[in-house]
Amino acid sequence: MYFLGIEFSGSEKDIHMCQRKYALELVSGLGLSGAKTAFTPLDFNHKLTSVEYDEAAKKTEDCKDPLLENRGSYQRIMGRYLYLTMTRPDLAFMVQVLSQYMHAPKQSHTDAALRVERYIKGSSGLGLFMPVGGKLSLTAFCDSDWVSCAETRKSVTGYLVKLDNALISWK
């Protein structure tokens, strides 16, 4: 059964929610159906920067990372990714990072977004599992990365909350 583009399938033990059809339409819409898949949405230690940061750090002379002429296409991709995060918490952090550059996207931001797309291609069936019945236990996890933002030197914190084995909240 589909509702708002989300596929619901269930059994007596659990309910699975995913956006497989939407994810595959997103991949084919960008022309990446034949592209290799990526195992992670972001390269290890990949830092993205804004134009303002590049100017302040004097990286503009030898930096070959131009601004996109048509930022609307980047913004549309980010909007589609935001909708996909409803059932894909594994994408939430990367989409949050990429959406910070929607006002002035550079080529490196588009390259990172296409890597996310290749990751989505390889993991299109992922979604949320909601167990039926069982004992209810609330579990929360938190993690932070101290001074991880190259521009502001701020820390990044994330959390997730599970009710039994079902994910109910994340950031």
PDB file of C-alpha atoms in Angstrom:
ATOM      1  CA  MET A   1       0.000   0.000   0.000  1.00  0.00           C
ATOM      2  CA  TYR A   2       1.263   3.509  -0.858  1.00  0.00           C
ATOM      3  CA  PHE A   3       0.507   6.726   1.020  1.00  0.00           C
ATOM      4  CA  LEU A   4       2.136  10.030   0.010  1.00  0.00           C
ATOM      5  CA  GLY A   5       4.806   8.128  -1.899  1.00  0.00           C
ATOM      6  CA  ILE A   6       5.684   5.904   1.053  1.00  0.00           C
ATOM      7  CA  GLU A   7       5.259   2.170   0.643  1.00  0.00           C
ATOM      8  CA  PHE A   8       3.859   0.339   3.643  1.00  0.00           C
ATOM      9  CA  SER A   9       4.208  -3.413   3.856  1.00  0.00           C
ATOM     10  CA  GLY A  10       3.570  -5.439   6.943  1.00  0.00           C
ATOM     11  CA  SER A  11       3.191  -8.758   8.583  1.00  0.00           C
ATOM     12  CA  GLU A  12       1.961  -9.859  11.969  1.00  0.00           C
ATOM     13  CA  LYS A  13       5.347  -8.993  13.480  1.00  0.00           C
ATOM     14  CA  ASP A  14       6.313  -5.677  11.875  1.00  0.00           C
ATOM     15  CA  ILE A  15       5.539  -2.870   9.447  1.00  0.00           C
ATOM     16  CA  HIS A  16       8.132  -1.714   6.909  1.00  0.00           C
ATOM     17  CA  MET A  17       7.987   1.823   5.509  1.00  0.00           C
ATOM     18  CA  CYS A  18      10.186   2.768   2.568  1.00  0.00           C
ATOM     19  CA  GLN A  19      10.341   5.112  -0.414  1.00  0.00           C
ATOM     20  CA  ARG A  20      11.961   2.700  -2.863  1.00  0.00           C
ATOM     21  CA  LYS A  21       9.927   3.821  -5.870  1.00  0.00           C
ATOM     22  CA  TYR A  22      10.574   7.492  -5.112  1.00  0.00           C
ATOM     23  CA  ALA A  23      14.313   6.843  -4.637  1.00  0.00           C
ATOM     24  CA  LEU A  24      14.616   4.968  -7.935  1.00  0.00           C
ATOM     25  CA  GLU A  25      12.686   7.712  -9.759  1.00  0.00           C
ATOM     26  CA  LEU A  26      15.093  10.236  -8.257  1.00  0.00           C
ATOM     27  CA  VAL A  27      18.096   8.242  -9.513  1.00  0.00           C
ATOM     28  CA  SER A  28      16.702   7.837 -13.028  1.00  0.00           C
ATOM     29  CA  GLY A  29      15.603  11.491 -13.140  1.00  0.00           C
ATOM     30  CA  LEU A  30      19.205  12.568 -12.654  1.00  0.00           C
ATOM     31  CA  GLY A  31      20.422  10.120 -15.282  1.00  0.00           C
ATOM     32  CA  LEU A  32      22.418   8.001 -12.849  1.00  0.00           C
ATOM     33  CA  SER A  33      20.750   4.650 -13.522  1.00  0.00           C
ATOM     34  CA  GLY A  34      23.975   3.281 -15.010  1.00  0.00           C
ATOM     35  CA  ALA A  35      26.316   4.858 -12.433  1.00  0.00           C
ATOM     36  CA  LYS A  36      28.299   2.851  -9.906  1.00  0.00           C
ATOM     37  CA  THR A  37      26.849   2.750  -6.410  1.00  0.00           C
ATOM     38  CA  ALA A  38      28.528   4.314  -3.389  1.00  0.00           C
ATOM     39  CA  PHE A  39      28.715   2.496  -0.054  1.00  0.00           C
ATOM     40  CA  THR A  40      28.526   5.684   2.029  1.00  0.00           C
ATOM     41  CA  PRO A  41      26.787   9.012   1.363  1.00  0.00           C
ATOM     42  CA  LEU A  42      29.978  11.011   2.029  1.00  0.00           C
ATOM     43  CA  ASP A  43      33.685  10.412   1.578  1.00  0.00           C
ATOM     44  CA  PHE A  44      35.670  10.023   4.780  1.00  0.00           C
ATOM     45  CA  ASN A  45      36.911  13.414   6.113  1.00  0.00           C
ATOM     46  CA  HIS A  46      35.324  15.294   3.208  1.00  0.00           C
ATOM     47  CA  LYS A  47      34.889  18.951   4.241  1.00  0.00           C
ATOM     48  CA  LEU A  48      32.655  21.262   2.240  1.00  0.00           C
ATOM     49  CA  THR A  49      33.112  25.027   2.416  1.00  0.00           C
ATOM     50  CA  SER A  50      31.120  28.082   1.387  1.00  0.00           C
ATOM     51  CA  VAL A  51      32.207  30.833  -0.998  1.00  0.00           C
ATOM     52  CA  GLU A  52      32.545  33.233   1.934  1.00  0.00           C
ATOM     53  CA  TYR A  53      34.901  30.852   3.709  1.00  0.00           C
ATOM     54  CA  ASP A  54      36.999  30.399   0.564  1.00  0.00           C
ATOM     55  CA  GLU A  55      37.316  34.175   0.184  1.00  0.00           C
ATOM     56  CA  ALA A  56      38.272  34.663   3.833  1.00  0.00           C
ATOM     57  CA  ALA A  57      40.791  31.828   3.668  1.00  0.00           C
ATOM     58  CA  LYS A  58      42.221  33.233   0.398  1.00  0.00           C
ATOM     59  CA  LYS A  59      41.437  30.020  -1.462  1.00  0.00           C
ATOM     60  CA  THR A  60      39.920  31.750  -4.491  1.00  0.00           C
ATOM     61  CA  GLU A  61      43.155  32.170  -6.504  1.00  0.00           C
ATOM     62  CA  ASP A  62      44.053  28.508  -6.866  1.00  0.00           C
ATOM     63  CA  CYS A  63      40.655  26.993  -6.144  1.00  0.00           C
ATOM     64  CA  LYS A  64      38.873  25.491  -9.113  1.00  0.00           C
ATOM     65  CA  ASP A  65      35.505  25.138  -7.422  1.00  0.00           C
ATOM     66  CA  PRO A  66      33.193  27.557  -9.246  1.00  0.00           C
ATOM     67  CA  LEU A  67      29.726  28.660  -8.220  1.00  0.00           C
ATOM     68  CA  LEU A  68      26.899  26.979 -10.092  1.00  0.00           C
ATOM     69  CA  GLU A  69      25.215  29.156 -12.681  1.00  0.00           C
ATOM     70  CA  ASN A  70      21.859  27.433 -12.157  1.00  0.00           C
ATOM     71  CA  ARG A  71      21.389  26.958  -8.429  1.00  0.00           C
ATOM     72  CA  GLY A  72      17.728  25.962  -8.931  1.00  0.00           C
ATOM     73  CA  SER A  73      18.665  22.432  -9.985  1.00  0.00           C
ATOM     74  CA  TYR A  74      20.742  21.993  -6.809  1.00  0.00           C
ATOM     75  CA  GLN A  75      17.879  23.341  -4.702  1.00  0.00           C
ATOM     76  CA  ARG A  76      15.404  20.923  -6.323  1.00  0.00           C
ATOM     77  CA  ILE A  77      17.690  17.983  -5.553  1.00  0.00           C
ATOM     78  CA  MET A  78      17.966  19.100  -1.928  1.00  0.00           C
ATOM     79  CA  GLY A  79      14.179  19.375  -1.668  1.00  0.00           C
ATOM     80  CA  ARG A  80      13.800  15.831  -2.967  1.00  0.00           C
ATOM     81  CA  TYR A  81      16.420  14.598  -0.514  1.00  0.00           C
ATOM     82  CA  LEU A  82      14.588  16.298   2.369  1.00  0.00           C
ATOM     83  CA  TYR A  83      11.422  14.405   1.451  1.00  0.00           C
ATOM     84  CA  LEU A  84      13.385  11.160   1.278  1.00  0.00           C
ATOM     85  CA  THR A  85      14.715  11.599   4.834  1.00  0.00           C
ATOM     86  CA  MET A  86      11.241  10.868   6.234  1.00  0.00           C
ATOM     87  CA  THR A  87      11.998   7.164   5.981  1.00  0.00           C
ATOM     88  CA  ARG A  88      15.786   7.337   5.572  1.00  0.00           C
ATOM     89  CA  PRO A  89      17.514   8.593   8.752  1.00  0.00           C
ATOM     90  CA  ASP A  90      20.833   7.429   7.262  1.00  0.00           C
ATOM     91  CA  LEU A  91      20.603  10.394   4.857  1.00  0.00           C
ATOM     92  CA  ALA A  92      19.575  13.034   7.406  1.00  0.00           C
ATOM     93  CA  PHE A  93      23.075  14.242   8.341  1.00  0.00           C
ATOM     94  CA  MET A  94      24.343  14.514   4.774  1.00  0.00           C
ATOM     95  CA  VAL A  95      21.198  16.292   3.581  1.00  0.00           C
ATOM     96  CA  GLN A  96      21.526  18.737   6.484  1.00  0.00           C
ATOM     97  CA  VAL A  97      25.138  19.450   5.534  1.00  0.00           C
ATOM     98  CA  LEU A  98      24.380  19.911   1.826  1.00  0.00           C
ATOM     99  CA  SER A  99      21.325  22.084   2.432  1.00  0.00           C
ATOM    100  CA  GLN A 100      23.508  24.668   4.211  1.00  0.00           C
ATOM    101  CA  TYR A 101      24.877  25.682   0.798  1.00  0.00           C
ATOM    102  CA  MET A 102      21.589  26.104  -1.093  1.00  0.00           C
ATOM    103  CA  HIS A 103      21.967  29.895  -1.368  1.00  0.00           C
ATOM    104  CA  ALA A 104      25.315  29.669  -3.217  1.00  0.00           C
ATOM    105  CA  PRO A 105      26.136  26.087  -4.266  1.00  0.00           C
ATOM    106  CA  LYS A 106      29.515  25.280  -5.776  1.00  0.00           C
ATOM    107  CA  GLN A 107      30.578  22.422  -8.020  1.00  0.00           C
ATOM    108  CA  SER A 108      31.942  20.495  -5.024  1.00  0.00           C
ATOM    109  CA  HIS A 109      28.486  20.613  -3.418  1.00  0.00           C
ATOM    110  CA  THR A 110      26.920  19.153  -6.568  1.00  0.00           C
ATOM    111  CA  ASP A 111      29.564  16.421  -6.657  1.00  0.00           C
ATOM    112  CA  ALA A 112      28.762  15.542  -3.022  1.00  0.00           C
ATOM    113  CA  ALA A 113      25.028  15.516  -3.827  1.00  0.00           C
ATOM    114  CA  LEU A 114      25.643  13.123  -6.733  1.00  0.00           C
ATOM    115  CA  ARG A 115      27.577  10.829  -4.406  1.00  0.00           C
ATOM    116  CA  VAL A 116      24.541  10.792  -2.112  1.00  0.00           C
ATOM    117  CA  GLU A 117      22.483   9.875  -5.168  1.00  0.00           C
ATOM    118  CA  ARG A 118      24.805   6.970  -5.962  1.00  0.00           C
ATOM    119  CA  TYR A 119      24.445   5.842  -2.332  1.00  0.00           C
ATOM    120  CA  ILE A 120      20.647   6.036  -2.655  1.00  0.00           C
ATOM    121  CA  LYS A 121      20.840   3.916  -5.810  1.00  0.00           C
ATOM    122  CA  GLY A 122      22.586   1.127  -3.933  1.00  0.00           C
ATOM    123  CA  SER A 123      20.333   1.301  -0.882  1.00  0.00           C
ATOM    124  CA  SER A 124      16.933   2.198  -2.327  1.00  0.00           C
ATOM    125  CA  GLY A 125      15.079  -0.467  -0.322  1.00  0.00           C
ATOM    126  CA  LEU A 126      16.125   0.856   3.082  1.00  0.00           C
ATOM    127  CA  GLY A 127      13.434   2.301   5.295  1.00  0.00           C
ATOM    128  CA  LEU A 128      11.952   2.173   8.756  1.00  0.00           C
ATOM    129  CA  PHE A 129      10.821  -0.968  10.592  1.00  0.00           C
ATOM    130  CA  MET A 130       8.079  -0.657  13.164  1.00  0.00           C
ATOM    131  CA  PRO A 131       7.663  -3.808  15.295  1.00  0.00           C
ATOM    132  CA  VAL A 132       4.182  -4.777  16.375  1.00  0.00           C
ATOM    133  CA  GLY A 133       3.637  -5.751  19.994  1.00  0.00           C
ATOM    134  CA  GLY A 134       6.426  -6.670  22.378  1.00  0.00           C
ATOM    135  CA  LYS A 135       7.600  -4.878  25.476  1.00  0.00           C
ATOM    136  CA  LEU A 136       8.066  -1.158  25.147  1.00  0.00           C
ATOM    137  CA  SER A 137      11.469   0.224  26.056  1.00  0.00           C
ATOM    138  CA  LEU A 138      12.757   3.704  25.283  1.00  0.00           C
ATOM    139  CA  THR A 139      16.405   3.959  24.201  1.00  0.00           C
ATOM    140  CA  ALA A 140      18.329   7.077  23.225  1.00  0.00           C
ATOM    141  CA  PHE A 141      21.773   7.484  21.653  1.00  0.00           C
ATOM    142  CA  CYS A 142      23.795  10.667  21.247  1.00  0.00           C
ATOM    143  CA  ASP A 143      27.076  11.521  19.552  1.00  0.00           C
ATOM    144  CA  SER A 144      29.022  14.679  18.837  1.00  0.00           C
ATOM    145  CA  ASP A 145      31.986  15.715  16.762  1.00  0.00           C
ATOM    146  CA  TRP A 146      33.923  18.471  18.472  1.00  0.00           C
ATOM    147  CA  VAL A 147      34.902  21.437  16.231  1.00  0.00           C
ATOM    148  CA  SER A 148      33.940  19.558  13.067  1.00  0.00           C
ATOM    149  CA  CYS A 149      32.652  22.541  11.080  1.00  0.00           C
ATOM    150  CA  ALA A 150      35.614  23.997   9.191  1.00  0.00           C
ATOM    151  CA  GLU A 151      33.961  27.412   8.843  1.00  0.00           C
ATOM    152  CA  THR A 152      32.497  28.132  12.284  1.00  0.00           C
ATOM    153  CA  ARG A 153      34.577  25.720  14.392  1.00  0.00           C
ATOM    154  CA  LYS A 154      31.328  24.574  16.022  1.00  0.00           C
ATOM    155  CA  SER A 155      30.617  21.053  17.112  1.00  0.00           C
ATOM    156  CA  VAL A 156      28.051  18.829  15.437  1.00  0.00           C
ATOM    157  CA  THR A 157      25.733  16.782  17.616  1.00  0.00           C
ATOM    158  CA  GLY A 158      23.234  14.123  16.636  1.00  0.00           C
ATOM    159  CA  TYR A 159      20.850  11.841  18.430  1.00  0.00           C
ATOM    160  CA  LEU A 160      18.325   9.094  17.852  1.00  0.00           C
ATOM    161  CA  VAL A 161      15.509   7.787  19.992  1.00  0.00           C
ATOM    162  CA  LYS A 162      14.011   4.312  19.661  1.00  0.00           C
ATOM    163  CA  LEU A 163      10.809   2.906  21.127  1.00  0.00           C
ATOM    164  CA  ASP A 164      11.467  -0.813  21.381  1.00  0.00           C
ATOM    165  CA  ASN A 165      13.197  -1.439  18.012  1.00  0.00           C
ATOM    166  CA  ALA A 166      11.402   1.354  16.130  1.00  0.00           C
ATOM    167  CA  LEU A 167      13.179   4.615  15.395  1.00  0.00           C
ATOM    168  CA  ILE A 168      10.908   7.475  16.477  1.00  0.00           C
ATOM    169  CA  SER A 169      13.155  10.548  16.423  1.00  0.00           C
ATOM    170  CA  TRP A 170      16.558  11.596  15.097  1.00  0.00           C
ATOM    171  CA  LYS A 171      18.661  14.606  14.304  1.00  0.00           C
TER     172      LYS A 171
END
